[in-house]
């Protein structure tokens, strides 16, 4: 009888919450495979959620492999930083160095973070640190969201991560209507004064990541792990003598850590902490954060245009979020739809990589202010 | 400070409506909103400041180390 009871404990322990969470996991997997929404993250997350919500799952008990991964890579922030090394190795800051003015769009498009923080705070459901972690969804930057979420709101990390990655995948759906709403056809047809004949020396490309790390680190020491990881990866790429390491960081390291990160984050989506109204609230505020990011960038470009002779296409402003390179591609698509001869891809990429730096700085500033 | 003193009672009233559990909760929410406002102002300002600094540093770097030959 005892043996039978032990064999049947999984069935007996099953409740509607577990089943719903497993269905959510399956939904994430379907979205990853069928819709190709951030499949590298959503598929492992979905599977992690399924494994974590099987009653008495040995994967998430003390010593279970998902628990070991969580302690080894999330609690100590290792995985997000390793991801950043890979991302840094993938990014070419050339377009930004050619048009450094794009840095301002990387700052303006962080508005969504702070707008979402305000909303989360005003909801009365979260303390200020939790509100900040929710706001960071607006960074449109998965590793930064995980980094801040783990420190400030570990209970809601599953919801925060799902929101961050899902909305990043949904950028092609979220951004265009906001851009169209805030810009006229005439504005969307503005041709950018291309300043891309400027050649950037290798020395500048090598010094840039070192300089950014030092300056950011001095201004916000909390940013050193994240910005340091990103810029280290970029230095490996740009130095020209570590080609095989650069390739490893871009492919093997990124893929391996993404795999482990996804499944580990998925395992934090336990029914008791995920199936709450607060999760819905986090998902809603996260969506608003992306909308405000886009609006912040576009409105900033329109304001700047008031003072410029050579106007900037305000679509570029929307690329200040760090969803790279999706946001830049969308900008180009919208601009070309209005005028097939309009090419704004390079400045859009410049703003997009600037958003990557801006989001990390924003995350670090929030950490510094509330730690 | 004067402005804050004027705004806080209004926030209390507003959040009491939003979160009608009790006045204590509303006051706590006020505190969070106030903190959020400060983080928003200082945080957003700092992001702009740091990236503005990068803008000038990039211009300086480009001036100090110009590209000496063109490819192609």
XYZ file of C-alpha atoms in Angstrom:
443
model
C 0.000 0.000 0.000
C 2.824 2.332 0.976
C 4.618 1.692 -2.311
C 1.418 2.338 -4.257
C 0.869 5.556 -2.354
C 4.429 6.641 -3.123
C 3.962 5.842 -6.812
C 0.716 7.758 -6.890
C 1.906 10.820 -5.011
C 2.373 12.747 -8.231
C -1.233 12.147 -9.237
C -2.534 12.849 -5.746
C -0.498 16.049 -5.478
C -1.769 17.438 -8.749
C -4.013 20.489 -8.425
C -5.472 23.041 -10.855
C -2.638 25.496 -10.184
C 0.001 22.952 -11.249
C -1.985 22.086 -14.342
C -2.459 25.757 -15.267
C 1.252 26.437 -14.828
C 2.109 23.475 -17.031
C -0.303 24.827 -19.637
C 1.449 28.201 -19.394
C 4.749 26.387 -19.921
C 3.333 24.625 -22.970
C 2.044 27.987 -24.274
C 5.544 29.444 -24.020
C 6.933 26.468 -25.922
C 4.246 26.833 -28.609
C 4.958 30.571 -28.920
C 8.664 29.788 -29.259
C 8.211 27.104 -31.914
C 5.196 28.304 -33.897
C 5.547 32.092 -33.623
C 9.327 32.072 -33.101
C 8.989 34.597 -30.230
C 12.464 34.635 -28.621
C 12.644 30.829 -29.002
C 16.079 30.595 -27.374
C 14.648 31.848 -24.101
C 10.940 31.061 -24.158
C 11.334 27.387 -25.028
C 13.706 26.561 -22.141
C 11.604 28.762 -19.843
C 8.433 26.926 -20.797
C 10.073 23.578 -20.193
C 11.549 24.771 -16.895
C 8.071 25.893 -15.800
C 6.663 22.456 -16.615
C 9.393 20.650 -14.676
C 9.026 22.946 -11.678
C 5.271 22.500 -11.450
C 5.093 18.713 -11.541
C 4.054 17.812 -7.993
C 7.033 16.762 -5.834
C 9.365 17.407 -8.755
C 12.872 16.332 -7.795
C 14.272 18.960 -10.158
C 13.425 21.816 -7.809
C 13.937 20.257 -4.401
C 17.068 20.969 -2.366
C 19.867 19.540 -4.467
C 17.656 19.175 -7.537
C 19.446 20.200 -10.722
C 17.292 23.286 -11.369
C 17.853 24.354 -7.795
C 21.596 23.858 -8.198
C 21.549 25.924 -11.405
C 19.527 28.643 -9.685
C 22.033 28.943 -6.871
C 24.996 28.696 -9.220
C 23.880 31.165 -11.847
C 21.017 33.382 -10.748
C 21.470 34.020 -7.034
C 25.052 35.158 -7.617
C 24.099 36.970 -10.891
C 26.592 34.916 -12.926
C 24.356 33.954 -15.875
C 23.195 37.480 -16.846
C 26.790 38.705 -16.770
C 28.029 35.814 -18.921
C 25.205 36.578 -21.370
C 26.415 40.157 -21.535
C 29.933 39.017 -22.465
C 28.395 37.187 -25.415
C 26.168 40.152 -26.340
C 29.159 42.500 -26.163
C 31.081 40.261 -28.534
C 28.166 40.409 -30.979
C 27.701 44.186 -30.968
C 29.438 46.483 -33.422
C 29.484 49.950 -31.876
C 30.713 51.371 -35.215
C 27.377 53.004 -36.214
C 27.173 54.651 -32.793
C 30.774 55.887 -32.923
C 30.076 57.372 -36.360
C 27.041 59.258 -35.068
C 27.512 59.634 -31.292
C 24.492 61.933 -31.144
C 22.470 58.700 -31.167
C 23.543 58.238 -27.545
C 20.846 60.712 -26.523
C 18.145 58.496 -27.968
C 19.528 55.612 -25.949
C 18.896 57.762 -22.890
C 15.472 59.128 -23.878
C 14.034 55.703 -24.634
C 14.674 54.602 -21.053
C 11.692 56.714 -20.052
C 9.536 53.594 -19.969
C 11.568 52.217 -17.063
C 10.755 55.183 -14.887
C 7.162 55.492 -16.067
C 6.602 51.820 -15.242
C 8.304 52.277 -11.874
C 5.869 55.097 -11.109
C 2.898 52.997 -12.185
C 4.001 50.007 -10.124
C 4.533 52.270 -7.115
C 1.177 53.989 -7.605
C -0.630 50.648 -7.770
C 0.000 50.288 -4.052
C 0.809 46.608 -4.533
C 4.593 46.783 -4.477
C 7.313 48.340 -2.355
C 9.726 50.709 -4.038
C 12.360 48.053 -4.762
C 9.805 45.716 -6.308
C 8.416 48.628 -8.319
C 11.939 49.357 -9.580
C 12.462 45.736 -10.605
C 9.161 45.828 -12.503
C 10.152 49.131 -14.106
C 13.327 47.542 -15.434
C 11.157 45.457 -17.774
C 11.176 48.714 -19.750
C 14.905 48.315 -20.263
C 13.911 45.821 -22.979
C 16.961 43.971 -21.840
C 16.557 40.460 -20.431
C 19.822 40.086 -18.488
C 19.409 43.511 -16.829
C 15.835 42.624 -15.850
C 17.017 39.357 -14.324
C 19.916 41.074 -12.563
C 17.755 43.765 -10.945
C 14.791 41.424 -10.434
C 16.909 38.941 -8.509
C 18.185 41.650 -6.185
C 14.969 43.599 -5.659
C 12.051 41.260 -6.339
C 13.078 37.590 -6.352
C 9.450 36.541 -5.752
C 8.350 38.102 -9.036
C 11.375 37.167 -11.093
C 9.474 34.625 -13.191
C 6.817 37.179 -14.137
C 9.378 39.935 -14.739
C 11.485 37.730 -16.997
C 8.522 36.389 -18.938
C 7.300 39.964 -19.459
C 10.733 41.263 -20.504
C 11.423 38.537 -23.046
C 7.861 38.268 -24.346
C 7.567 41.989 -25.017
C 11.022 42.028 -26.613
C 9.714 39.414 -28.998
C 6.586 41.503 -29.510
C 8.484 44.707 -30.344
C 7.395 44.428 -34.020
C 3.797 44.517 -32.818
C 4.141 47.032 -29.963
C 6.288 49.745 -31.547
C 4.748 50.501 -34.993
C 1.319 51.713 -33.745
C 2.975 53.948 -31.122
C 5.328 55.397 -33.740
C 2.469 56.006 -36.186
C 0.344 57.594 -33.496
C 3.054 60.072 -32.528
C 4.439 60.977 -35.948
C 3.041 62.456 -39.122
C 3.659 60.891 -42.529
C 5.848 63.873 -43.377
C 8.001 63.233 -40.310
C 8.339 59.546 -41.100
C 9.585 60.487 -44.574
C 12.488 62.588 -43.280
C 15.771 61.446 -44.796
C 18.614 61.339 -42.321
C 21.701 63.349 -43.119
C 23.999 60.360 -43.481
C 27.265 60.922 -41.674
C 28.516 57.455 -42.332
C 31.493 58.278 -44.483
C 33.316 59.102 -41.264
C 35.886 56.387 -40.662
C 36.411 55.219 -37.103
C 39.921 54.121 -36.210
C 40.588 50.784 -34.595
C 42.124 52.608 -31.627
C 38.816 54.359 -30.931
C 36.952 51.059 -31.170
C 39.373 49.512 -28.665
C 39.399 52.431 -26.239
C 35.587 52.860 -26.298
C 34.676 49.740 -24.250
C 37.450 50.448 -21.736
C 36.378 54.073 -21.402
C 32.687 53.200 -20.985
C 33.509 50.643 -18.277
C 35.694 53.050 -16.315
C 33.345 56.047 -16.566
C 30.185 54.041 -15.832
C 31.933 52.248 -13.000
C 33.016 55.484 -11.387
C 29.581 57.090 -11.780
C 27.620 53.987 -10.737
C 29.799 51.237 -9.254
C 26.775 48.920 -9.326
C 27.023 48.951 -13.119
C 30.486 47.362 -13.221
C 29.382 43.705 -13.489
C 26.855 44.362 -16.271
C 28.583 47.070 -18.275
C 31.942 45.421 -17.602
C 30.665 42.120 -18.986
C 29.219 43.800 -22.072
C 32.298 45.894 -22.742
C 34.723 43.047 -22.052
C 32.942 41.024 -24.730
C 33.168 43.993 -27.072
C 36.868 44.494 -26.378
C 37.505 40.829 -27.166
C 35.701 41.416 -30.477
C 37.431 44.659 -31.407
C 40.998 43.971 -30.260
C 41.633 41.886 -33.377
C 43.896 39.350 -31.691
C 41.268 37.182 -29.992
C 39.174 36.080 -32.927
C 38.566 32.561 -31.625
C 37.612 33.856 -28.146
C 35.296 36.379 -29.772
C 33.632 33.610 -31.781
C 33.338 31.447 -28.666
C 31.736 34.295 -26.699
C 29.322 35.030 -29.560
C 28.248 31.460 -30.098
C 29.182 28.716 -27.627
C 29.163 30.843 -24.461
C 25.995 32.726 -25.388
C 24.145 29.591 -26.427
C 25.166 27.560 -23.412
C 24.339 30.233 -20.861
C 21.074 31.143 -22.609
C 20.059 27.491 -22.444
C 20.784 27.246 -18.716
C 19.387 30.698 -17.948
C 16.080 29.973 -19.662
C 15.405 26.679 -17.988
C 16.479 28.041 -14.597
C 14.259 31.119 -14.845
C 11.419 28.857 -15.963
C 11.853 26.883 -12.767
C 11.090 30.012 -10.724
C 7.593 30.110 -12.224
C 6.036 28.152 -9.378
C 2.242 28.148 -9.167
C 2.076 29.691 -5.689
C 4.121 32.760 -6.642
C 3.136 33.070 -10.315
C -0.636 32.584 -10.248
C -1.464 35.833 -8.550
C -3.116 39.060 -9.636
C 0.248 40.719 -9.165
C 1.625 38.681 -12.066
C -1.091 40.099 -14.309
C -0.290 43.554 -12.998
C 3.422 43.041 -13.750
C 2.631 41.856 -17.287
C 0.375 44.895 -17.828
C 2.892 47.392 -16.455
C 5.639 45.751 -18.531
C 3.643 46.319 -21.707
C 3.060 49.957 -20.750
C 6.811 50.297 -20.111
C 7.572 49.298 -23.706
C 4.955 51.744 -24.996
C 6.441 54.574 -22.907
C 9.972 53.646 -24.020
C 8.925 54.039 -27.633
C 6.950 57.208 -26.956
C 9.819 58.701 -24.921
C 12.290 58.204 -27.746
C 9.969 59.477 -30.479
C 8.844 62.548 -28.512
C 12.467 63.340 -27.626
C 13.374 63.276 -31.333
C 10.457 65.592 -32.110
C 11.539 68.025 -29.399
C 15.150 67.960 -30.641
C 13.861 68.661 -34.167
C 12.434 71.958 -32.961
C 16.003 73.206 -32.580
C 17.646 71.530 -35.581
C 17.971 72.747 -39.135
C 18.591 69.252 -40.497
C 15.740 67.275 -38.986
C 16.042 63.825 -37.486
C 13.532 61.203 -38.503
C 11.635 60.718 -35.212
C 11.269 56.997 -35.885
C 14.939 56.787 -34.855
C 13.887 57.779 -31.339
C 11.982 54.523 -30.940
C 15.204 52.583 -31.555
C 16.682 53.843 -28.300
C 15.350 50.726 -26.575
C 17.845 47.924 -26.356
C 15.844 45.312 -28.270
C 18.682 44.873 -30.747
C 18.534 44.686 -33.753
C 14.772 44.204 -34.017
C 13.894 47.780 -33.215
C 16.266 49.183 -35.873
C 14.825 46.850 -38.495
C 11.284 47.960 -37.662
C 12.313 51.618 -37.953
C 13.781 50.970 -41.375
C 10.664 49.078 -42.452
C 8.321 51.879 -41.361
C 10.467 54.565 -43.022
C 10.706 52.608 -46.258
C 6.992 51.978 -46.313
C 6.451 55.734 -46.522
C 9.334 56.338 -48.912
C 11.128 53.383 -50.537
C 14.257 55.512 -51.080
C 14.621 56.316 -47.386
C 17.428 54.404 -45.629
C 17.641 55.043 -41.904
C 18.986 51.657 -40.866
C 22.486 52.789 -39.857
C 21.433 55.636 -37.544
C 18.705 53.334 -36.232
C 21.330 50.721 -35.342
C 23.397 53.472 -33.718
C 20.443 54.412 -31.509
C 19.715 50.747 -30.867
C 23.205 49.887 -29.539
C 23.141 53.100 -27.570
C 19.947 51.797 -25.973
C 21.910 48.754 -24.873
C 24.305 50.989 -22.949
C 21.480 53.255 -21.740
C 19.459 50.372 -20.324
C 22.393 49.031 -18.331
C 23.199 52.488 -16.986
C 19.531 52.948 -16.051
C 19.507 49.567 -14.293
C 22.692 50.415 -12.427
C 21.431 53.857 -11.406
C 18.219 52.334 -10.061
C 20.265 49.743 -8.163
C 22.554 52.437 -6.777
C 19.640 54.635 -5.692
C 17.711 51.887 -3.929
C 20.375 49.524 -2.601
C 9.756 71.136 0.317
C 6.812 73.556 0.199
C 5.598 71.942 -3.000
C 5.980 68.461 -1.559
C 3.966 69.491 1.485
C 1.227 70.674 -0.832
C 1.304 67.598 -3.023
C 1.450 64.898 -0.331
C -2.100 65.390 1.044
C -3.413 65.231 -2.510
C -1.516 62.004 -3.101
C -2.937 60.597 0.125
C -6.429 61.413 -1.049
C -5.820 59.964 -4.509
C -4.291 56.752 -3.258
C -7.011 56.354 -0.615
C -9.453 56.166 -3.491
C -7.230 53.791 -5.466
C -6.410 51.634 -2.504
C -9.264 52.047 -0.076
C -8.070 49.582 2.567
C -7.221 52.261 5.074
C -5.422 55.523 5.456
C -2.266 53.836 6.706
C -1.969 51.927 3.456
C -2.537 55.111 1.535
C 0.229 56.829 3.455
C 2.579 53.916 2.760
C 1.699 54.101 -0.928
C 2.408 57.818 -0.795
C 5.850 57.118 0.556
C 6.465 54.652 -2.290
C 5.184 57.130 -4.885
C 7.373 59.845 -3.445
C 10.409 57.549 -3.544
C 9.487 56.562 -7.099
C 9.298 60.224 -8.116
C 12.756 60.820 -6.691
C 14.178 57.716 -8.405
C 12.531 58.830 -11.644
C 13.975 62.334 -11.517
C 17.439 61.423 -10.318
C 17.596 58.200 -12.316
C 16.464 59.556 -15.670
C 18.633 62.625 -15.173
C 21.666 60.470 -14.362
C 21.170 58.311 -17.457
C 21.113 61.442 -19.626
C 24.120 62.864 -17.830
C 26.232 59.727 -18.257
C 25.329 59.306 -21.927
C 26.017 63.004 -22.546
C 29.423 62.453 -21.005
C 29.969 59.506 -23.376
C 28.953 61.717 -26.294
C 31.705 64.213 -25.564
C 34.222 61.463 -24.794
C 33.513 59.762 -28.138
C 34.000 63.087 -29.953
C 37.268 63.547 -28.075
C 38.420 60.015 -28.910
C 37.619 60.550 -32.587
C 39.648 63.754 -32.559
C 42.588 62.182 -30.726
C 42.696 59.029 -32.832
C 41.426 59.828 -36.324
C 41.349 57.147 -38.995
C 44.488 57.624 -41.061
C 43.615 55.488 -44.082
C 40.425 54.631 -45.917
C 39.682 51.073 -46.881
C 38.794 50.080 -50.394
